[in-house]
PDB file of C-alpha atoms in Angstrom:
ATOM      1  CA  UNK A   1      21.960  -3.612  -8.324  1.00 59.00           C
ATOM      2  CA  UNK A   2      20.574  -0.149  -7.911  1.00 68.00           C
ATOM      3  CA  UNK A   3      19.290   0.871  -4.509  1.00 87.00           C
ATOM      4  CA  UNK A   4      18.000   4.082  -2.973  1.00 92.00           C
ATOM      5  CA  UNK A   5      17.847   4.496   0.798  1.00 93.00           C
ATOM      6  CA  UNK A   6      16.022   7.021   2.970  1.00 94.00           C
ATOM      7  CA  UNK A   7      15.296   7.259   6.666  1.00 90.00           C
ATOM      8  CA  UNK A   8      11.627   6.535   7.335  1.00 91.00           C
ATOM      9  CA  UNK A   9      10.614   9.368   9.687  1.00 95.00           C
ATOM     10  CA  UNK A  10      11.476  12.994  10.433  1.00 97.00           C
ATOM     11  CA  UNK A  11       9.765  15.301  12.912  1.00 97.00           C
ATOM     12  CA  UNK A  12      10.311  19.077  13.052  1.00 97.00           C
ATOM     13  CA  UNK A  13       8.684  22.141  14.585  1.00 97.00           C
ATOM     14  CA  UNK A  14       6.819  24.631  12.431  1.00 97.00           C
ATOM     15  CA  UNK A  15       9.172  27.382  11.228  1.00 97.00           C
ATOM     16  CA  UNK A  16      12.299  25.228  11.498  1.00 97.00           C
ATOM     17  CA  UNK A  17      14.212  23.848   8.520  1.00 97.00           C
ATOM     18  CA  UNK A  18      13.764  20.205   7.505  1.00 97.00           C
ATOM     19  CA  UNK A  19      16.502  18.171   5.892  1.00 98.00           C
ATOM     20  CA  UNK A  20      15.584  14.887   4.245  1.00 98.00           C
ATOM     21  CA  UNK A  21      18.482  12.678   3.201  1.00 97.00           C
ATOM     22  CA  UNK A  22      18.859  10.042   0.516  1.00 96.00           C
ATOM     23  CA  UNK A  23      21.690   7.778  -0.632  1.00 95.00           C
ATOM     24  CA  UNK A  24      21.885   5.911  -3.918  1.00 92.00           C
ATOM     25  CA  UNK A  25      24.204   3.350  -5.452  1.00 87.00           C
ATOM     26  CA  UNK A  26      24.043   3.842  -9.227  1.00 81.00           C
ATOM     27  CA  UNK A  27      26.994   6.091 -10.127  1.00 75.00           C
ATOM     28  CA  UNK A  28      25.668   6.467 -13.684  1.00 77.00           C
ATOM     29  CA  UNK A  29      22.464   8.202 -12.518  1.00 74.00           C
ATOM     30  CA  UNK A  30      21.727  11.226 -14.672  1.00 78.00           C
ATOM     31  CA  UNK A  31      18.804  12.905 -12.925  1.00 87.00           C
ATOM     32  CA  UNK A  32      17.647  12.711  -9.321  1.00 91.00           C
ATOM     33  CA  UNK A  33      14.157  13.692  -8.241  1.00 94.00           C
ATOM     34  CA  UNK A  34      12.187  14.608  -5.146  1.00 96.00           C
ATOM     35  CA  UNK A  35       8.484  13.795  -4.977  1.00 97.00           C
ATOM     36  CA  UNK A  36       5.881  14.639  -2.314  1.00 97.00           C
ATOM     37  CA  UNK A  37       2.929  12.393  -1.452  1.00 96.00           C
ATOM     38  CA  UNK A  38       0.037  13.627   0.654  1.00 94.00           C
ATOM     39  CA  UNK A  39      -2.299  11.059   2.297  1.00 89.00           C
ATOM     40  CA  UNK A  40      -4.364   9.075  -0.207  1.00 87.00           C
ATOM     41  CA  UNK A  41      -2.923  10.906  -3.198  1.00 90.00           C
ATOM     42  CA  UNK A  42      -0.437  10.316  -5.979  1.00 93.00           C
ATOM     43  CA  UNK A  43       3.114  11.645  -6.121  1.00 94.00           C
ATOM     44  CA  UNK A  44       3.738  15.290  -6.934  1.00 95.00           C
ATOM     45  CA  UNK A  45       7.072  16.227  -8.518  1.00 94.00           C
ATOM     46  CA  UNK A  46       8.759  18.844  -6.302  1.00 95.00           C
ATOM     47  CA  UNK A  47      12.120  19.362  -7.925  1.00 94.00           C
ATOM     48  CA  UNK A  48      14.976  17.585  -9.669  1.00 91.00           C
ATOM     49  CA  UNK A  49      18.711  17.984 -10.154  1.00 92.00           C
ATOM     50  CA  UNK A  50      20.996  16.970 -12.984  1.00 88.00           C
ATOM     51  CA  UNK A  51      23.978  14.890 -11.917  1.00 84.00           C
ATOM     52  CA  UNK A  52      26.568  17.501 -12.980  1.00 85.00           C
ATOM     53  CA  UNK A  53      25.107  20.045 -10.544  1.00 87.00           C
ATOM     54  CA  UNK A  54      25.937  20.415  -6.836  1.00 91.00           C
ATOM     55  CA  UNK A  55      22.992  22.490  -5.741  1.00 94.00           C
ATOM     56  CA  UNK A  56      19.639  23.697  -6.936  1.00 94.00           C
ATOM     57  CA  UNK A  57      17.377  26.182  -5.165  1.00 95.00           C
ATOM     58  CA  UNK A  58      13.684  26.675  -5.835  1.00 92.00           C
ATOM     59  CA  UNK A  59      11.937  29.025  -3.403  1.00 95.00           C
ATOM     60  CA  UNK A  60      11.892  27.238  -0.010  1.00 96.00           C
ATOM     61  CA  UNK A  61      13.480  24.081  -1.423  1.00 97.00           C
ATOM     62  CA  UNK A  62      17.227  23.481  -1.701  1.00 97.00           C
ATOM     63  CA  UNK A  63      18.633  20.292  -3.211  1.00 97.00           C
ATOM     64  CA  UNK A  64      22.243  19.339  -2.486  1.00 97.00           C
ATOM     65  CA  UNK A  65      24.028  16.610  -4.414  1.00 95.00           C
ATOM     66  CA  UNK A  66      27.317  15.031  -3.355  1.00 94.00           C
ATOM     67  CA  UNK A  67      28.100  12.805  -6.288  1.00 90.00           C
ATOM     68  CA  UNK A  68      31.295  11.422  -4.744  1.00 90.00           C
ATOM     69  CA  UNK A  69      29.382  10.097  -1.720  1.00 92.00           C
ATOM     70  CA  UNK A  70      26.194   9.412  -3.739  1.00 92.00           C
ATOM     71  CA  UNK A  71      24.226  11.508  -1.256  1.00 95.00           C
ATOM     72  CA  UNK A  72      21.232  13.695  -2.035  1.00 95.00           C
ATOM     73  CA  UNK A  73      19.385  15.970   0.366  1.00 97.00           C
ATOM     74  CA  UNK A  74      16.266  18.119   0.300  1.00 98.00           C
ATOM     75  CA  UNK A  75      16.132  21.115   2.622  1.00 98.00           C
ATOM     76  CA  UNK A  76      12.780  22.784   3.251  1.00 98.00           C
ATOM     77  CA  UNK A  77      13.141  26.238   4.798  1.00 98.00           C
ATOM     78  CA  UNK A  78      10.508  27.630   7.183  1.00 97.00           C
ATOM     79  CA  UNK A  79       8.650  24.312   7.321  1.00 98.00           C
ATOM     80  CA  UNK A  80       4.863  24.628   7.544  1.00 97.00           C
ATOM     81  CA  UNK A  81       2.185  22.158   8.694  1.00 95.00           C
ATOM     82  CA  UNK A  82       1.146  21.848   5.041  1.00 95.00           C
ATOM     83  CA  UNK A  83       4.554  20.328   4.324  1.00 97.00           C
ATOM     84  CA  UNK A  84       3.607  17.229   6.342  1.00 97.00           C
ATOM     85  CA  UNK A  85       3.721  14.376   3.827  1.00 97.00           C
ATOM     86  CA  UNK A  86       5.873  11.512   2.605  1.00 96.00           C
ATOM     87  CA  UNK A  87       8.879  12.565   0.535  1.00 97.00           C
ATOM     88  CA  UNK A  88      10.438  10.213  -2.010  1.00 96.00           C
ATOM     89  CA  UNK A  89      13.776  10.558  -3.714  1.00 95.00           C
ATOM     90  CA  UNK A  90      14.291   8.760  -7.017  1.00 93.00           C
ATOM     91  CA  UNK A  91      17.132   8.259  -9.455  1.00 90.00           C
ATOM     92  CA  UNK A  92      16.735   7.890 -13.188  1.00 84.00           C
ATOM     93  CA  UNK A  93      17.906   4.580 -14.525  1.00 69.00           C
ATOM     94  CA  UNK A  94      19.771   4.864 -17.822  1.00 66.00           C
ATOM     95  CA  UNK A  95      17.642   2.086 -19.264  1.00 63.00           C
ATOM     96  CA  UNK A  96      14.700   3.805 -20.848  1.00 59.00           C
ATOM     97  CA  UNK A  97      13.635   6.252 -18.175  1.00 65.00           C
ATOM     98  CA  UNK A  98      12.866   3.886 -15.310  1.00 79.00           C
ATOM     99  CA  UNK A  99      13.015   5.518 -11.892  1.00 87.00           C
ATOM    100  CA  UNK A 100      14.319   3.789  -8.776  1.00 89.00           C
ATOM    101  CA  UNK A 101      12.500   5.083  -5.682  1.00 92.00           C
ATOM    102  CA  UNK A 102      13.538   5.182  -2.057  1.00 93.00           C
ATOM    103  CA  UNK A 103      11.151   3.954   0.638  1.00 92.00           C
ATOM    104  CA  UNK A 104       9.965   7.474   1.424  1.00 94.00           C
ATOM    105  CA  UNK A 105      10.505   9.720   4.472  1.00 96.00           C
ATOM    106  CA  UNK A 106       7.423  10.681   6.445  1.00 96.00           C
ATOM    107  CA  UNK A 107       7.773  14.308   7.527  1.00 97.00           C
ATOM    108  CA  UNK A 108       5.710  15.377  10.527  1.00 97.00           C
ATOM    109  CA  UNK A 109       5.501  19.103  11.270  1.00 97.00           C
ATOM    110  CA  UNK A 110       4.407  20.022  14.792  1.00 95.00           C
ATOM    111  CA  UNK A 111       2.919  23.463  15.536  1.00 91.00           C
TER     112      UNK A 111
ATOM    113  CA  UNK B   1      -5.991  20.598 -18.362  1.00 62.00           C
ATOM    114  CA  UNK B   2      -3.510  17.828 -19.120  1.00 70.00           C
ATOM    115  CA  UNK B   3      -3.047  15.057 -16.627  1.00 93.00           C
ATOM    116  CA  UNK B   4      -3.335  11.420 -15.672  1.00 96.00           C
ATOM    117  CA  UNK B   5      -6.672   9.953 -14.638  1.00 97.00           C
ATOM    118  CA  UNK B   6      -6.938   6.737 -12.685  1.00 97.00           C
ATOM    119  CA  UNK B   7     -10.234   5.019 -12.027  1.00 96.00           C
ATOM    120  CA  UNK B   8     -11.851   3.886  -9.917  1.00 96.00           C
ATOM    121  CA  UNK B   9     -10.484   5.511  -6.766  1.00 95.00           C
ATOM    122  CA  UNK B  10     -11.526   2.487  -4.665  1.00 95.00           C
ATOM    123  CA  UNK B  11     -11.960  -1.080  -5.881  1.00 94.00           C
ATOM    124  CA  UNK B  12     -12.909  -4.313  -4.175  1.00 92.00           C
ATOM    125  CA  UNK B  13     -12.033  -7.765  -5.436  1.00 88.00           C
ATOM    126  CA  UNK B  14     -13.683 -11.060  -4.646  1.00 89.00           C
ATOM    127  CA  UNK B  15     -11.609 -14.211  -4.394  1.00 84.00           C
ATOM    128  CA  UNK B  16     -10.926 -15.740  -7.818  1.00 86.00           C
ATOM    129  CA  UNK B  17     -11.884 -12.576  -9.657  1.00 91.00           C
ATOM    130  CA  UNK B  18      -9.845 -10.532 -12.110  1.00 94.00           C
ATOM    131  CA  UNK B  19     -10.152  -6.759 -11.847  1.00 95.00           C
ATOM    132  CA  UNK B  20      -8.925  -4.030 -14.196  1.00 97.00           C
ATOM    133  CA  UNK B  21      -7.601  -0.638 -13.145  1.00 97.00           C
ATOM    134  CA  UNK B  22      -7.845   2.171 -15.660  1.00 98.00           C
ATOM    135  CA  UNK B  23      -5.141   4.732 -16.442  1.00 98.00           C
ATOM    136  CA  UNK B  24      -5.597   7.438 -19.080  1.00 98.00           C
ATOM    137  CA  UNK B  25      -3.273  10.346 -19.896  1.00 97.00           C
ATOM    138  CA  UNK B  26      -3.669  13.328 -22.217  1.00 96.00           C
ATOM    139  CA  UNK B  27      -0.101  14.583 -21.844  1.00 92.00           C
ATOM    140  CA  UNK B  28       1.020  13.002 -25.133  1.00 90.00           C
ATOM    141  CA  UNK B  29       3.625  11.003 -23.208  1.00 90.00           C
ATOM    142  CA  UNK B  30       5.247   7.994 -24.819  1.00 89.00           C
ATOM    143  CA  UNK B  31       6.005   6.037 -21.661  1.00 90.00           C
ATOM    144  CA  UNK B  32       3.619   4.774 -19.007  1.00 94.00           C
ATOM    145  CA  UNK B  33       4.206   2.877 -15.749  1.00 95.00           C
ATOM    146  CA  UNK B  34       2.334   0.955 -13.057  1.00 97.00           C
ATOM    147  CA  UNK B  35       3.535   0.876  -9.456  1.00 97.00           C
ATOM    148  CA  UNK B  36       2.342  -0.850  -6.354  1.00 97.00           C
ATOM    149  CA  UNK B  37       2.700   0.907  -3.002  1.00 95.00           C
ATOM    150  CA  UNK B  38       2.602  -0.911   0.336  1.00 92.00           C
ATOM    151  CA  UNK B  39       3.166   0.822   3.693  1.00 80.00           C
ATOM    152  CA  UNK B  40       6.857   1.281   4.477  1.00 71.00           C
ATOM    153  CA  UNK B  41       7.984  -0.243   1.171  1.00 76.00           C
ATOM    154  CA  UNK B  42       7.927   2.685  -1.198  1.00 84.00           C
ATOM    155  CA  UNK B  43       6.984   2.109  -4.827  1.00 92.00           C
ATOM    156  CA  UNK B  44       7.613  -1.113  -6.681  1.00 93.00           C
ATOM    157  CA  UNK B  45       7.421  -1.263 -10.483  1.00 94.00           C
ATOM    158  CA  UNK B  46       4.903  -3.757 -11.896  1.00 97.00           C
ATOM    159  CA  UNK B  47       4.969  -3.092 -15.665  1.00 96.00           C
ATOM    160  CA  UNK B  48       6.046  -0.287 -17.953  1.00 93.00           C
ATOM    161  CA  UNK B  49       5.571   0.614 -21.583  1.00 93.00           C
ATOM    162  CA  UNK B  50       7.853   2.816 -23.665  1.00 88.00           C
ATOM    163  CA  UNK B  51       5.689   2.817 -26.786  1.00 89.00           C
ATOM    164  CA  UNK B  52       2.323   1.620 -28.066  1.00 93.00           C
ATOM    165  CA  UNK B  53       1.985  -2.165 -28.474  1.00 95.00           C
ATOM    166  CA  UNK B  54       5.088  -2.816 -26.378  1.00 93.00           C
ATOM    167  CA  UNK B  55       5.572  -3.317 -22.632  1.00 95.00           C
ATOM    168  CA  UNK B  56       8.071  -4.856 -20.229  1.00 94.00           C
ATOM    169  CA  UNK B  57       7.856  -6.540 -16.858  1.00 95.00           C
ATOM    170  CA  UNK B  58       8.999  -4.623 -13.834  1.00 94.00           C
ATOM    171  CA  UNK B  59      10.162  -6.018 -10.525  1.00 91.00           C
ATOM    172  CA  UNK B  60       6.872  -7.601  -9.386  1.00 95.00           C
ATOM    173  CA  UNK B  61       4.939  -8.527 -12.547  1.00 97.00           C
ATOM    174  CA  UNK B  62       3.666 -11.928 -11.390  1.00 96.00           C
ATOM    175  CA  UNK B  63      -0.118 -11.993 -11.078  1.00 96.00           C
ATOM    176  CA  UNK B  64      -0.588  -8.857 -13.203  1.00 97.00           C
ATOM    177  CA  UNK B  65      -1.135  -8.173 -16.900  1.00 98.00           C
ATOM    178  CA  UNK B  66      -1.241  -5.013 -19.031  1.00 98.00           C
ATOM    179  CA  UNK B  67      -1.972  -3.856 -22.559  1.00 98.00           C
ATOM    180  CA  UNK B  68      -0.957  -0.766 -24.505  1.00 97.00           C
ATOM    181  CA  UNK B  69      -3.213  -0.535 -27.563  1.00 97.00           C
ATOM    182  CA  UNK B  70      -3.409   3.260 -27.479  1.00 97.00           C
ATOM    183  CA  UNK B  71      -0.863   5.891 -26.488  1.00 96.00           C
ATOM    184  CA  UNK B  72      -3.291   7.411 -23.995  1.00 97.00           C
ATOM    185  CA  UNK B  73      -4.257   4.242 -22.145  1.00 98.00           C
ATOM    186  CA  UNK B  74      -2.406   1.630 -20.066  1.00 98.00           C
ATOM    187  CA  UNK B  75      -4.884  -0.581 -18.144  1.00 98.00           C
ATOM    188  CA  UNK B  76      -3.645  -2.962 -15.451  1.00 98.00           C
ATOM    189  CA  UNK B  77      -5.409  -6.255 -14.730  1.00 97.00           C
ATOM    190  CA  UNK B  78      -4.918  -7.810 -11.308  1.00 96.00           C
ATOM    191  CA  UNK B  79      -5.536 -11.497 -11.874  1.00 94.00           C
ATOM    192  CA  UNK B  80      -6.668 -14.170  -9.439  1.00 90.00           C
ATOM    193  CA  UNK B  81      -3.062 -15.425  -9.453  1.00 89.00           C
ATOM    194  CA  UNK B  82      -2.048 -12.364  -7.419  1.00 90.00           C
ATOM    195  CA  UNK B  83      -2.599 -13.722  -3.907  1.00 87.00           C
ATOM    196  CA  UNK B  84      -1.980 -10.496  -2.010  1.00 91.00           C
ATOM    197  CA  UNK B  85      -3.479  -7.734  -4.147  1.00 93.00           C
ATOM    198  CA  UNK B  86      -4.434  -5.319  -1.351  1.00 94.00           C
ATOM    199  CA  UNK B  87      -2.385  -2.173  -2.027  1.00 95.00           C
ATOM    200  CA  UNK B  88      -2.412   1.326  -3.446  1.00 96.00           C
ATOM    201  CA  UNK B  89      -1.768   1.288  -7.212  1.00 97.00           C
ATOM    202  CA  UNK B  90      -0.204   4.263  -8.949  1.00 97.00           C
ATOM    203  CA  UNK B  91       0.027   4.944 -12.662  1.00 97.00           C
ATOM    204  CA  UNK B  92       2.602   7.335 -14.112  1.00 95.00           C
ATOM    205  CA  UNK B  93       3.704   8.632 -17.488  1.00 94.00           C
ATOM    206  CA  UNK B  94       6.791  10.378 -18.778  1.00 89.00           C
ATOM    207  CA  UNK B  95       7.742  12.207 -21.968  1.00 83.00           C
ATOM    208  CA  UNK B  96       9.866  11.071 -24.834  1.00 65.00           C
ATOM    209  CA  UNK B  97      11.875   7.938 -24.504  1.00 56.00           C
ATOM    210  CA  UNK B  98      15.647   8.091 -24.994  1.00 53.00           C
ATOM    211  CA  UNK B  99      16.757   8.572 -28.564  1.00 51.00           C
ATOM    212  CA  UNK B 100      20.504   8.495 -28.003  1.00 48.00           C
ATOM    213  CA  UNK B 101      20.295  11.661 -25.904  1.00 51.00           C
ATOM    214  CA  UNK B 102      19.809  11.877 -22.174  1.00 47.00           C
ATOM    215  CA  UNK B 103      16.483  13.562 -21.546  1.00 58.00           C
ATOM    216  CA  UNK B 104      15.085  14.753 -18.260  1.00 67.00           C
ATOM    217  CA  UNK B 105      12.122  12.411 -17.962  1.00 72.00           C
ATOM    218  CA  UNK B 106      10.233  13.162 -14.763  1.00 83.00           C
ATOM    219  CA  UNK B 107       7.301  10.884 -14.219  1.00 89.00           C
ATOM    220  CA  UNK B 108       3.889  12.401 -13.620  1.00 92.00           C
ATOM    221  CA  UNK B 109       1.498  10.467 -11.419  1.00 95.00           C
ATOM    222  CA  UNK B 110      -2.224   9.872 -11.184  1.00 96.00           C
ATOM    223  CA  UNK B 111      -4.100   9.974  -7.873  1.00 95.00           C
ATOM    224  CA  UNK B 112      -4.058   6.207  -7.417  1.00 96.00           C
ATOM    225  CA  UNK B 113      -6.510   3.344  -6.974  1.00 97.00           C
ATOM    226  CA  UNK B 114      -6.863   1.589  -3.631  1.00 96.00           C
ATOM    227  CA  UNK B 115      -7.628  -2.111  -4.107  1.00 95.00           C
ATOM    228  CA  UNK B 116      -8.996  -4.220  -1.260  1.00 93.00           C
ATOM    229  CA  UNK B 117     -10.184  -7.804  -0.868  1.00 87.00           C
ATOM    230  CA  UNK B 118     -13.812  -8.569   0.021  1.00 82.00           C
TER     231      UNK B 118
END
């Protein structure tokens, strides 16, 4: 079945780059998404990438997709304390728009 | 402003009681979803609805029920059969369902309801 895996924790220093990794199993995935969740809040869509793309850049965010290895990453440049949150990757299931979520990576940014 | 509203923000359930969580959206989205979030387990799909008067079970539907009488509303009832209901519940919606074409269908989320047992 479909599965999405992420490491649970990442700690970086303010000003450094953060790289959050994700692997997925469904080779027919069409879109892949990154969401951010701050404490006690819902999920905020950060960015997405279509499966025929290798890279997408949006200000401080860079998404890299290696479709052969089914590996997705989110790079946050110049990480700030306000970036501390849980980050979820998700793949779109071809059956009616369902998303399959990873467990989430908790990013901790130290000053 | 368009968005998804979940209420209440905090809810307490007594043993043997059913409780209903509200989810309303004014984004004109066809599809709506309910997720349960437990620490370290990510999001698990409870129920989803692609269109009014139709809904499907997700991965953990036991002990829950839903209705979809209006496009804007997708309430979730946590029944007494759900023995471990303490969790953070998230509602989401997404635009147009597939019509033979692959659409980008990002889901938009509400701010969640935290349910606890008294």
